[in-house]
Short mmCIF file of C-alpha atoms in Angstrom, two decimals:
data_model
loop_
_atom_site.label_atom_id
_atom_site.label_comp_id
_atom_site.label_asym_id
_atom_site.label_seq_id
_atom_site.Cartn_x
_atom_site.Cartn_y
_atom_site.Cartn_z
CA UNK V 1 0.00 0.00 0.00
CA UNK V 2 2.78 2.45 0.93
CA UNK V 3 4.64 1.73 -2.35
CA UNK V 4 1.43 2.32 -4.27
CA UNK V 5 0.90 5.65 -2.51
CA UNK V 6 4.48 6.71 -3.31
CA UNK V 7 4.07 5.79 -6.98
CA UNK V 8 0.81 7.75 -7.18
CA UNK V 9 2.45 10.81 -5.62
CA UNK V 10 5.30 10.64 -8.16
CA UNK V 11 2.83 10.33 -11.04
CA UNK V 12 0.76 13.29 -9.83
CA UNK V 13 3.92 15.38 -9.38
CA UNK V 14 5.19 14.62 -12.89
CA UNK V 15 1.75 15.37 -14.33
CA UNK V 16 1.68 18.73 -12.55
CA UNK V 17 5.14 19.64 -13.83
CA UNK V 18 4.17 18.71 -17.39
CA UNK V 19 0.99 20.81 -17.23
CA UNK V 20 3.02 23.71 -15.82
CA UNK V 21 5.37 23.64 -18.82
CA UNK V 22 2.38 24.17 -21.12
CA UNK V 23 1.37 27.45 -19.46
CA UNK V 24 2.30 30.80 -21.13
CA UNK V 25 4.37 31.74 -18.07
CA UNK V 26 6.85 28.92 -18.71
CA UNK V 27 6.58 28.83 -22.52
CA UNK V 28 7.47 32.52 -22.84
CA UNK V 29 10.17 32.56 -20.19
CA UNK V 30 12.83 30.80 -22.25
CA UNK V 31 13.38 28.15 -19.60
CA UNK V 32 12.54 25.34 -22.03
CA UNK V 33 15.35 26.49 -24.32
CA UNK V 34 17.79 25.28 -21.71
CA UNK V 35 16.68 21.72 -22.38
CA UNK V 36 16.74 21.95 -26.18
CA UNK V 37 19.49 19.91 -27.90
CA UNK V 38 22.53 22.06 -28.69
CA UNK V 39 24.61 21.87 -31.86
CA UNK V 40 28.21 20.81 -31.56
CA UNK V 41 30.73 23.61 -32.10
CA UNK V 42 32.79 21.28 -34.25
CA UNK V 43 32.36 20.47 -37.92
CA UNK V 44 28.88 19.14 -38.57
CA UNK V 45 27.27 17.42 -41.50
CA UNK V 46 27.21 19.41 -44.69
CA UNK V 47 23.51 18.58 -44.99
CA UNK V 48 22.15 19.88 -48.25
CA UNK V 49 25.48 21.32 -49.35
CA UNK V 50 26.22 18.35 -51.56
CA UNK V 51 22.97 18.91 -53.48
CA UNK V 52 24.90 21.62 -55.34
CA UNK V 53 28.43 20.30 -54.93
CA UNK V 54 27.77 17.09 -56.90
CA UNK V 55 25.88 18.66 -59.79
CA UNK V 56 28.06 18.07 -62.88
CA UNK V 57 29.08 20.88 -65.19
CA UNK V 58 28.53 18.81 -68.34
CA UNK V 59 26.02 16.12 -69.16
CA UNK V 60 25.41 14.13 -72.33
CA UNK V 61 22.84 11.46 -73.20
CA UNK V 62 23.51 9.37 -76.31
CA UNK V 63 20.90 7.29 -78.12
CA UNK V 64 20.38 5.67 -81.48
CA UNK V 65 19.24 8.96 -83.03
CA UNK V 66 21.99 11.23 -81.74
CA UNK V 67 23.16 12.97 -78.59
CA UNK V 68 21.75 15.54 -76.18
CA UNK V 69 24.33 17.58 -74.29
CA UNK V 70 24.20 20.50 -71.87
CA UNK V 71 26.87 22.72 -70.33
CA UNK V 72 27.17 26.34 -69.17
CA UNK V 73 23.51 26.31 -68.10
CA UNK V 74 23.09 25.67 -64.37
CA UNK V 75 19.30 26.02 -64.34
CA UNK V 76 18.89 23.35 -67.02
CA UNK V 77 21.51 21.14 -65.36
CA UNK V 78 19.84 21.31 -61.95
CA UNK V 79 16.57 20.22 -63.57
CA UNK V 80 18.03 17.40 -65.65
CA UNK V 81 20.55 15.90 -63.24
CA UNK V 82 18.50 14.55 -60.27
CA UNK V 83 16.93 11.52 -62.03
CA UNK V 84 20.16 10.75 -63.92
CA UNK V 85 22.24 11.28 -60.79
CA UNK V 86 20.02 8.77 -58.97
CA UNK V 87 20.93 6.19 -61.63
CA UNK V 88 24.62 6.99 -61.15
CA UNK V 89 24.24 6.57 -57.39
CA UNK V 90 22.53 3.19 -57.88
CA UNK V 91 25.32 2.12 -60.23
CA UNK V 92 28.03 3.10 -57.75
CA UNK V 93 26.32 1.32 -54.86
CA UNK V 94 25.94 -1.91 -56.87
CA UNK V 95 29.28 -1.80 -58.71
CA UNK V 96 31.20 -5.02 -59.14
CA UNK V 97 34.96 -5.46 -59.44
CA UNK V 98 36.58 -2.91 -61.69
CA UNK V 99 38.24 -4.02 -64.90
CA UNK V 100 40.76 -2.06 -66.94
CA UNK V 101 39.57 -0.98 -70.37
CA UNK V 102 41.37 0.55 -73.35
CA UNK V 103 40.79 4.10 -74.50
CA UNK V 104 39.47 2.73 -77.78
CA UNK V 105 36.85 0.75 -75.85
CA UNK V 106 35.97 3.87 -73.82
CA UNK V 107 35.43 5.90 -76.98
CA UNK V 108 33.29 3.16 -78.46
CA UNK V 109 31.13 3.18 -75.34
CA UNK V 110 30.86 6.99 -75.50
CA UNK V 111 29.53 6.71 -79.05
CA UNK V 112 26.85 4.18 -78.07
CA UNK V 113 23.75 4.49 -75.87
CA UNK V 114 24.70 5.94 -72.51
CA UNK V 115 24.73 8.80 -70.00
CA UNK V 116 27.92 10.83 -69.60
CA UNK V 117 28.77 12.92 -66.52
CA UNK V 118 31.57 15.50 -66.25
CA UNK V 119 32.06 16.94 -62.75
CA UNK V 120 34.78 19.46 -63.73
CA UNK V 121 36.82 18.49 -60.66
CA UNK V 122 38.16 15.19 -59.33
CA UNK V 123 35.39 13.44 -57.39
CA UNK V 124 36.24 10.47 -55.12
CA UNK V 125 34.13 7.53 -56.27
CA UNK V 126 33.38 6.48 -52.68
CA UNK V 127 32.32 10.05 -51.95
CA UNK V 128 30.03 10.19 -54.99
CA UNK V 129 28.34 7.02 -53.80
CA UNK V 130 27.75 8.51 -50.33
CA UNK V 131 26.59 11.89 -51.63
CA UNK V 132 24.22 10.43 -54.22
CA UNK V 133 23.02 7.44 -52.17
CA UNK V 134 23.49 8.48 -48.55
CA UNK V 135 25.91 5.66 -47.74
CA UNK V 136 28.97 3.81 -48.94
CA UNK V 137 28.37 0.16 -49.86
CA UNK V 138 30.96 -0.63 -52.50
CA UNK V 139 33.49 2.17 -51.92
CA UNK V 140 35.27 2.01 -55.27
CA UNK V 141 38.84 3.24 -55.01
CA UNK V 142 40.15 6.31 -56.79
CA UNK V 143 38.69 9.52 -58.17
CA UNK V 144 37.21 10.49 -61.52
CA UNK V 145 36.10 13.56 -63.39
CA UNK V 146 34.32 11.73 -66.22
CA UNK V 147 31.91 8.83 -65.74
CA UNK V 148 29.66 6.93 -68.11
CA UNK V 149 26.66 4.63 -67.75
CA UNK V 150 26.42 2.52 -70.89
CA UNK V 151 25.16 -0.72 -72.36
CA UNK V 152 27.04 -3.91 -71.58
CA UNK V 153 26.40 -7.50 -72.60
CA UNK V 154 22.79 -8.63 -72.77
CA UNK V 155 20.65 -6.38 -70.58
CA UNK V 156 23.58 -5.30 -68.42
CA UNK V 157 24.53 -1.68 -67.66
CA UNK V 158 28.20 -0.84 -67.15
CA UNK V 159 29.76 1.93 -65.09
CA UNK V 160 32.87 3.30 -66.83
CA UNK V 161 35.20 6.12 -65.83
CA UNK V 162 38.50 7.79 -66.54
CA UNK V 163 40.75 7.88 -63.51
CA UNK V 164 41.71 11.37 -62.36
CA UNK V 165 45.38 12.13 -62.56
CA UNK V 166 46.65 8.97 -64.25
CA UNK V 167 43.99 8.94 -66.95
CA UNK V 168 43.50 5.16 -67.05
CA UNK V 169 40.06 3.80 -68.00
CA UNK V 170 38.00 1.30 -66.01
CA UNK V 171 34.61 -0.39 -66.13
CA UNK V 172 32.52 -2.58 -63.84
CA UNK V 173 29.18 -4.31 -63.96
CA UNK V 174 26.21 -2.88 -62.03
CA UNK V 175 22.79 -4.08 -60.90
CA UNK V 176 21.07 -1.70 -63.33
CA UNK V 177 19.41 -3.03 -66.45
CA UNK V 178 19.05 -1.46 -69.87
CA UNK V 179 15.33 -2.18 -70.12
CA UNK V 180 14.36 -0.67 -66.75
CA UNK V 181 16.97 2.02 -66.25
CA UNK V 182 19.18 3.03 -69.19
CA UNK V 183 16.75 2.85 -72.13
CA UNK V 184 13.97 5.01 -70.57
CA UNK V 185 16.50 7.73 -69.72
CA UNK V 186 18.03 7.67 -73.19
CA UNK V 187 14.69 7.63 -75.01
CA UNK V 188 13.50 10.69 -73.07
CA UNK V 189 16.35 12.88 -74.39
CA UNK V 190 15.72 15.50 -77.08
CA UNK V 191 18.85 15.33 -79.23
CA UNK V 192 20.63 18.62 -80.00
CA UNK V 193 23.58 17.41 -82.11
CA UNK V 194 26.14 17.61 -79.30
CA UNK V 195 29.39 15.75 -79.97
CA UNK V 196 32.89 15.16 -78.63
CA UNK V 197 35.97 16.60 -80.30
CA UNK V 198 37.34 13.17 -81.22
CA UNK V 199 34.22 12.58 -83.33
CA UNK V 200 34.92 15.61 -85.54
CA UNK V 201 37.99 15.22 -87.83
CA UNK V 202 38.33 19.00 -88.12
CA UNK V 203 38.74 19.37 -84.35
CA UNK V 204 40.31 16.04 -83.43
CA UNK V 205 43.85 17.25 -84.15
CA UNK V 206 43.40 20.51 -82.22
CA UNK V 207 41.32 19.79 -79.12
CA UNK V 208 41.48 17.27 -76.29
CA UNK V 209 39.34 14.30 -77.38
CA UNK V 210 36.62 14.64 -74.73
CA UNK V 211 35.94 18.34 -75.22
CA UNK V 212 32.14 18.52 -75.41
CA UNK V 213 30.68 20.74 -78.14
CA UNK V 214 27.01 21.61 -77.62
CA UNK V 215 26.25 24.68 -79.77
CA UNK V 216 27.73 26.86 -82.47
CA UNK V 217 27.64 30.08 -80.46
CA UNK V 218 27.62 30.80 -76.74
CA UNK V 219 27.12 33.94 -74.66
CA UNK V 220 28.02 34.37 -71.03
CA UNK V 221 26.97 36.82 -68.33
CA UNK V 222 29.24 39.51 -66.96
CA UNK V 223 29.70 39.93 -63.19
CA UNK V 224 30.66 42.66 -60.76
CA UNK V 225 33.10 41.42 -58.14
CA UNK V 226 33.56 42.53 -54.53
CA UNK V 227 35.22 41.34 -51.32
CA UNK V 228 32.44 40.42 -48.85
CA UNK V 229 34.39 41.09 -45.64
CA UNK V 230 33.36 44.65 -44.84
CA UNK V 231 31.36 45.85 -41.85
CA UNK V 232 30.14 43.04 -39.63
CA UNK V 233 31.13 40.37 -42.14
CA UNK V 234 34.35 39.49 -40.29
CA UNK V 235 32.40 38.76 -37.09
CA UNK V 236 29.96 36.61 -39.07
CA UNK V 237 32.81 34.65 -40.64
CA UNK V 238 34.33 34.03 -37.21
CA UNK V 239 30.98 32.75 -35.99
CA UNK V 240 30.61 30.51 -39.05
CA UNK V 241 34.05 29.06 -38.34
CA UNK V 242 33.26 28.63 -34.60
CA UNK V 243 36.18 30.89 -33.77
CA UNK V 244 36.37 33.28 -30.81
CA UNK V 245 36.62 37.02 -31.50
CA UNK V 246 37.80 37.91 -28.00
CA UNK V 247 41.56 37.91 -28.47
CA UNK V 248 42.70 39.78 -31.59
CA UNK V 249 45.26 42.31 -32.75
CA UNK V 250 46.04 44.22 -35.95
CA UNK V 251 48.66 42.88 -38.33
CA UNK V 252 49.89 44.08 -41.70
CA UNK V 253 46.77 44.63 -43.88
CA UNK V 254 44.50 42.65 -41.62
CA UNK V 255 43.62 41.27 -38.19
CA UNK V 256 44.86 38.19 -36.34
CA UNK V 257 42.59 36.25 -33.98
CA UNK V 258 43.95 33.89 -31.32
CA UNK V 259 41.72 31.25 -29.73
CA UNK V 260 43.85 29.27 -27.35
CA UNK V 261 46.95 28.56 -29.39
CA UNK V 262 45.04 28.41 -32.70
CA UNK V 263 45.58 31.31 -35.08
CA UNK V 264 43.24 32.79 -37.71
CA UNK V 265 44.11 35.79 -39.89
CA UNK V 266 41.56 37.88 -41.83
CA UNK V 267 43.31 40.02 -44.45
CA UNK V 268 41.87 43.18 -45.96
CA UNK V 269 41.94 41.66 -49.45
CA UNK V 270 39.53 38.85 -48.53
CA UNK V 271 42.08 36.15 -47.64
CA UNK V 272 41.41 34.11 -44.50
CA UNK V 273 44.00 31.65 -43.19
CA UNK V 274 43.89 29.26 -40.24
CA UNK V 275 46.63 27.25 -38.55
CA UNK V 276 45.87 24.86 -35.70
CA UNK V 277 48.24 24.41 -32.79
CA UNK V 278 46.80 21.16 -31.41
CA UNK V 279 44.77 20.10 -34.42
CA UNK V 280 41.57 19.21 -32.53
CA UNK V 281 39.30 22.19 -33.28
CA UNK V 282 37.65 20.76 -36.41
CA UNK V 283 37.13 16.97 -36.19
CA UNK V 284 36.05 15.43 -39.50
CA UNK V 285 36.86 11.70 -39.52
CA UNK V 286 39.63 9.53 -40.87
CA UNK V 287 38.53 8.75 -44.43
CA UNK V 288 38.99 10.98 -47.46
CA UNK V 289 35.22 11.26 -47.86
CA UNK V 290 34.87 12.31 -44.22
CA UNK V 291 37.48 14.98 -44.79
CA UNK V 292 35.67 16.35 -47.82
CA UNK V 293 32.37 16.39 -45.92
CA UNK V 294 33.88 18.36 -43.05
CA UNK V 295 35.78 20.74 -45.31
CA UNK V 296 32.65 21.46 -47.35
CA UNK V 297 30.67 22.19 -44.18
CA UNK V 298 33.17 24.90 -43.25
CA UNK V 299 33.50 26.20 -46.81
CA UNK V 300 29.73 26.49 -47.28
CA UNK V 301 29.24 28.18 -43.90
CA UNK V 302 31.97 30.75 -44.54
CA UNK V 303 32.33 31.15 -48.32
CA UNK V 304 29.13 29.70 -49.74
CA UNK V 305 26.91 32.14 -47.84
CA UNK V 306 28.85 35.15 -49.17
CA UNK V 307 29.85 34.37 -52.76
CA UNK V 308 26.77 35.88 -54.40
CA UNK V 309 25.67 34.10 -57.57
CA UNK V 310 28.57 31.67 -57.59
CA UNK V 311 28.53 28.20 -56.09
CA UNK V 312 31.28 25.98 -54.74
CA UNK V 313 32.38 22.78 -56.43
CA UNK V 314 34.93 20.14 -55.48
CA UNK V 315 38.11 20.60 -57.50
CA UNK V 316 40.21 17.83 -55.95
CA UNK V 317 40.66 15.66 -52.87
CA UNK V 318 43.99 13.86 -52.66
CA UNK V 319 45.94 11.93 -50.07
CA UNK V 320 49.41 13.46 -49.87
CA UNK V 321 52.39 12.69 -47.66
CA UNK V 322 51.45 15.62 -45.38
CA UNK V 323 47.79 14.60 -45.14
CA UNK V 324 44.63 14.98 -47.20
CA UNK V 325 44.51 18.10 -49.39
CA UNK V 326 41.02 19.26 -50.42
CA UNK V 327 40.30 22.14 -52.79
CA UNK V 328 37.08 23.86 -53.80
CA UNK V 329 36.49 26.35 -56.61
CA UNK V 330 33.81 28.81 -57.69
CA UNK V 331 31.39 28.19 -60.58
CA UNK V 332 29.42 30.84 -62.46
CA UNK V 333 26.71 29.63 -64.88
CA UNK V 334 28.44 26.25 -64.89
CA UNK V 335 31.81 27.79 -65.85
CA UNK V 336 34.77 27.55 -63.51
CA UNK V 337 36.39 30.68 -62.11
CA UNK V 338 40.20 30.74 -62.25
CA UNK V 339 40.95 32.69 -59.09
CA UNK V 340 44.39 34.23 -58.79
CA UNK V 341 47.41 32.16 -59.70
CA UNK V 342 46.25 28.89 -58.08
CA UNK V 343 42.69 28.84 -59.38
CA UNK V 344 40.99 27.54 -56.22
CA UNK V 345 38.75 29.38 -53.76
CA UNK V 346 39.44 27.23 -50.68
CA UNK V 347 42.13 24.78 -49.62
CA UNK V 348 41.94 22.50 -46.57
CA UNK V 349 44.47 20.14 -45.02
CA UNK V 350 43.31 17.18 -42.93
CA UNK V 351 45.65 15.24 -40.64
CA UNK V 352 44.66 12.29 -38.42
CA UNK V 353 40.95 13.09 -38.70
CA UNK V 354 41.16 16.85 -38.04
CA UNK V 355 41.30 19.95 -40.25
CA UNK V 356 44.61 21.49 -39.24
CA UNK V 357 44.84 24.41 -41.65
CA UNK V 358 42.88 26.13 -44.39
CA UNK V 359 42.97 29.12 -46.72
CA UNK V 360 39.77 30.81 -47.93
CA UNK V 361 39.50 33.42 -50.68
CA UNK V 362 36.38 35.51 -50.26
CA UNK V 363 34.82 36.87 -53.47
CA UNK V 364 31.23 37.84 -54.19
CA UNK V 365 29.82 37.82 -57.74
CA UNK V 366 26.74 39.75 -58.92
CA UNK V 367 25.46 39.69 -62.52
CA UNK V 368 25.69 43.17 -64.06
CA UNK V 369 23.28 42.62 -66.96
CA UNK V 370 25.97 42.49 -69.63
CA UNK V 371 26.52 39.47 -71.85
CA UNK V 372 29.52 38.51 -73.96
CA UNK V 373 28.99 36.69 -77.27
CA UNK V 374 31.77 34.15 -77.79
CA UNK V 375 33.07 32.73 -81.05
CA UNK V 376 32.00 29.23 -82.08
CA UNK V 377 34.42 26.71 -80.64
CA UNK V 378 35.92 25.72 -84.01
CA UNK V 379 36.80 29.34 -84.79
CA UNK V 380 38.09 29.90 -81.27
CA UNK V 381 40.31 26.82 -81.64
CA UNK V 382 41.81 28.13 -84.88
CA UNK V 383 42.75 31.39 -83.15
CA UNK V 384 44.65 29.67 -80.33
CA UNK V 385 47.81 28.29 -81.97
CA UNK V 386 49.12 26.76 -78.75
CA UNK V 387 46.34 24.17 -78.98
CA UNK V 388 47.94 22.51 -82.00
CA UNK V 389 51.22 21.63 -80.30
CA UNK V 390 49.48 19.99 -77.35
CA UNK V 391 45.81 19.12 -77.69
CA UNK V 392 43.98 20.69 -74.79
CA UNK V 393 40.39 21.14 -73.75
CA UNK V 394 38.80 24.42 -74.80
CA UNK V 395 36.25 25.61 -72.23
CA UNK V 396 34.43 28.78 -71.23
CA UNK V 397 35.88 30.20 -68.01
CA UNK V 398 36.09 33.34 -65.93
CA UNK V 399 39.51 34.65 -64.92
CA UNK V 400 39.44 36.58 -61.64
CA UNK V 401 42.75 38.39 -61.19
CA UNK V 402 41.48 40.57 -58.35
CA UNK V 403 39.61 43.21 -60.34
CA UNK V 404 36.06 44.48 -59.95
CA UNK V 405 34.52 42.85 -63.03
CA UNK V 406 34.47 39.54 -64.91
CA UNK V 407 33.63 38.49 -68.46
CA UNK V 408 33.71 34.94 -69.87
CA UNK V 409 36.18 33.75 -72.46
CA UNK V 410 37.54 30.64 -74.13
CA UNK V 411 40.43 29.11 -72.18
CA UNK V 412 42.66 26.18 -73.12
CA UNK V 413 43.19 23.93 -70.09
#
C-alpha cells in the first residue's frame, strides 16, 4: 500500500510539472530552451550542401538517333541531373569489381547508348556514392572527373570512368538493367547534335578528345566582383568558423585572432588563413570522404553564404604525404572561375581526422546585366595556336585576377 501511494504521488507530481510547462508563463520565459538539444561547435554534417556540390558541369545522353548535351547552363543542369544522378548513385552502390579498359573501348562506349557525366573536378568515387546514395556500400577506389553509364552484354549496364590524374580507363558491372533504367532515360532525351571533339575530324587534331561541343555560339553573363568582408562580415565569418573574437590584434593589412593557441588571420583583401596548434578544433573523420564532408561544411558556412551568384564545387581531394589536401572552386553559370594564380577558392588540409589548416579566398559575384557573345568553338580553336602543339580542352571560363569585373572567355586547359 505504501509503495502504491508513493508511486501515485510521483505520477501526480510529474503530471503537474508537465501541465506547468504548457502554461504561457513557462513557454514565454525561455526556460525550455535550456533543455533543447545544442549543436556541436565542431564540424557538422554538410547537410544539403552536396545537393549543389555534386551537380556536374557537363552532361550528355547518347541514343540511337543522336546525342543531347548541356553545359554552361546551371538552371537546365539542376533540372536534368537529379533523375540521372540517382541512376549513377545506384550504379556506384551496386558496382562489381573494376576491370581495366582501353581508351578505344571507352570511346566506343561513348559513341553508343549511354549517360555521360563530367564533374569538372576530381570526385572520389566512394564520396560520390555517399553523396548520391546516402551511404557507402561498394566504396570504389580512386577519383574520376568523367563517368559513363552505358550498355554492356545482354541487358547489363556498365559503369565506366577515366581515372583522375593517371587517366586510365575502367569499367565494372552494375545491378542496373538497360530495359528498366538506361533505355527510358536515353529515349527521353531531345537530341541537340552535341558531340565530342574526337568525333569531328576537323577538331580532333586541335582539341582534347573529350571536349564537349554543344552549340555553335555561346554567350556568357558579366559579373561585378567585390570582397564580402566589410562591416560586420568578419564577425559573421568568425561565428561561421566557430572561432572566438575575444583575443585579436592588428597585423599588416588585416587582423589576427587567437583562440587558445590556434591562429586565424583575416586580411583586408579577402584572404582568411587558419593554422591549428593542437589540431583538434575541427574533427572530420579519418577517411577521405569524411574529410571532404567536413571541409565542405566549413566552406559552405563561410564562403558559400557570401559568394553571391557563384557556387562551390569540389576541385580535388587527394591523399598526400602531409595529409589529405582538399580544394574547392567557384562556378558561375556552370563555368569555372580561375581565381588568382592557383585557381581555387578554398584549400583545406586534414591530418589524423582533423582539419589542421585552411585558406579561404572571399569573393562575391553579382550579374551586371551584360553578356559577352563568344566565337563558335571551331573558330576559337583556330585562333589559339598553342592548342595545335598539345591538344587541350577548350572551355568557357572566368579569370578573376582581383579586379572588380568579370567576363567569360575561351580558355585552353
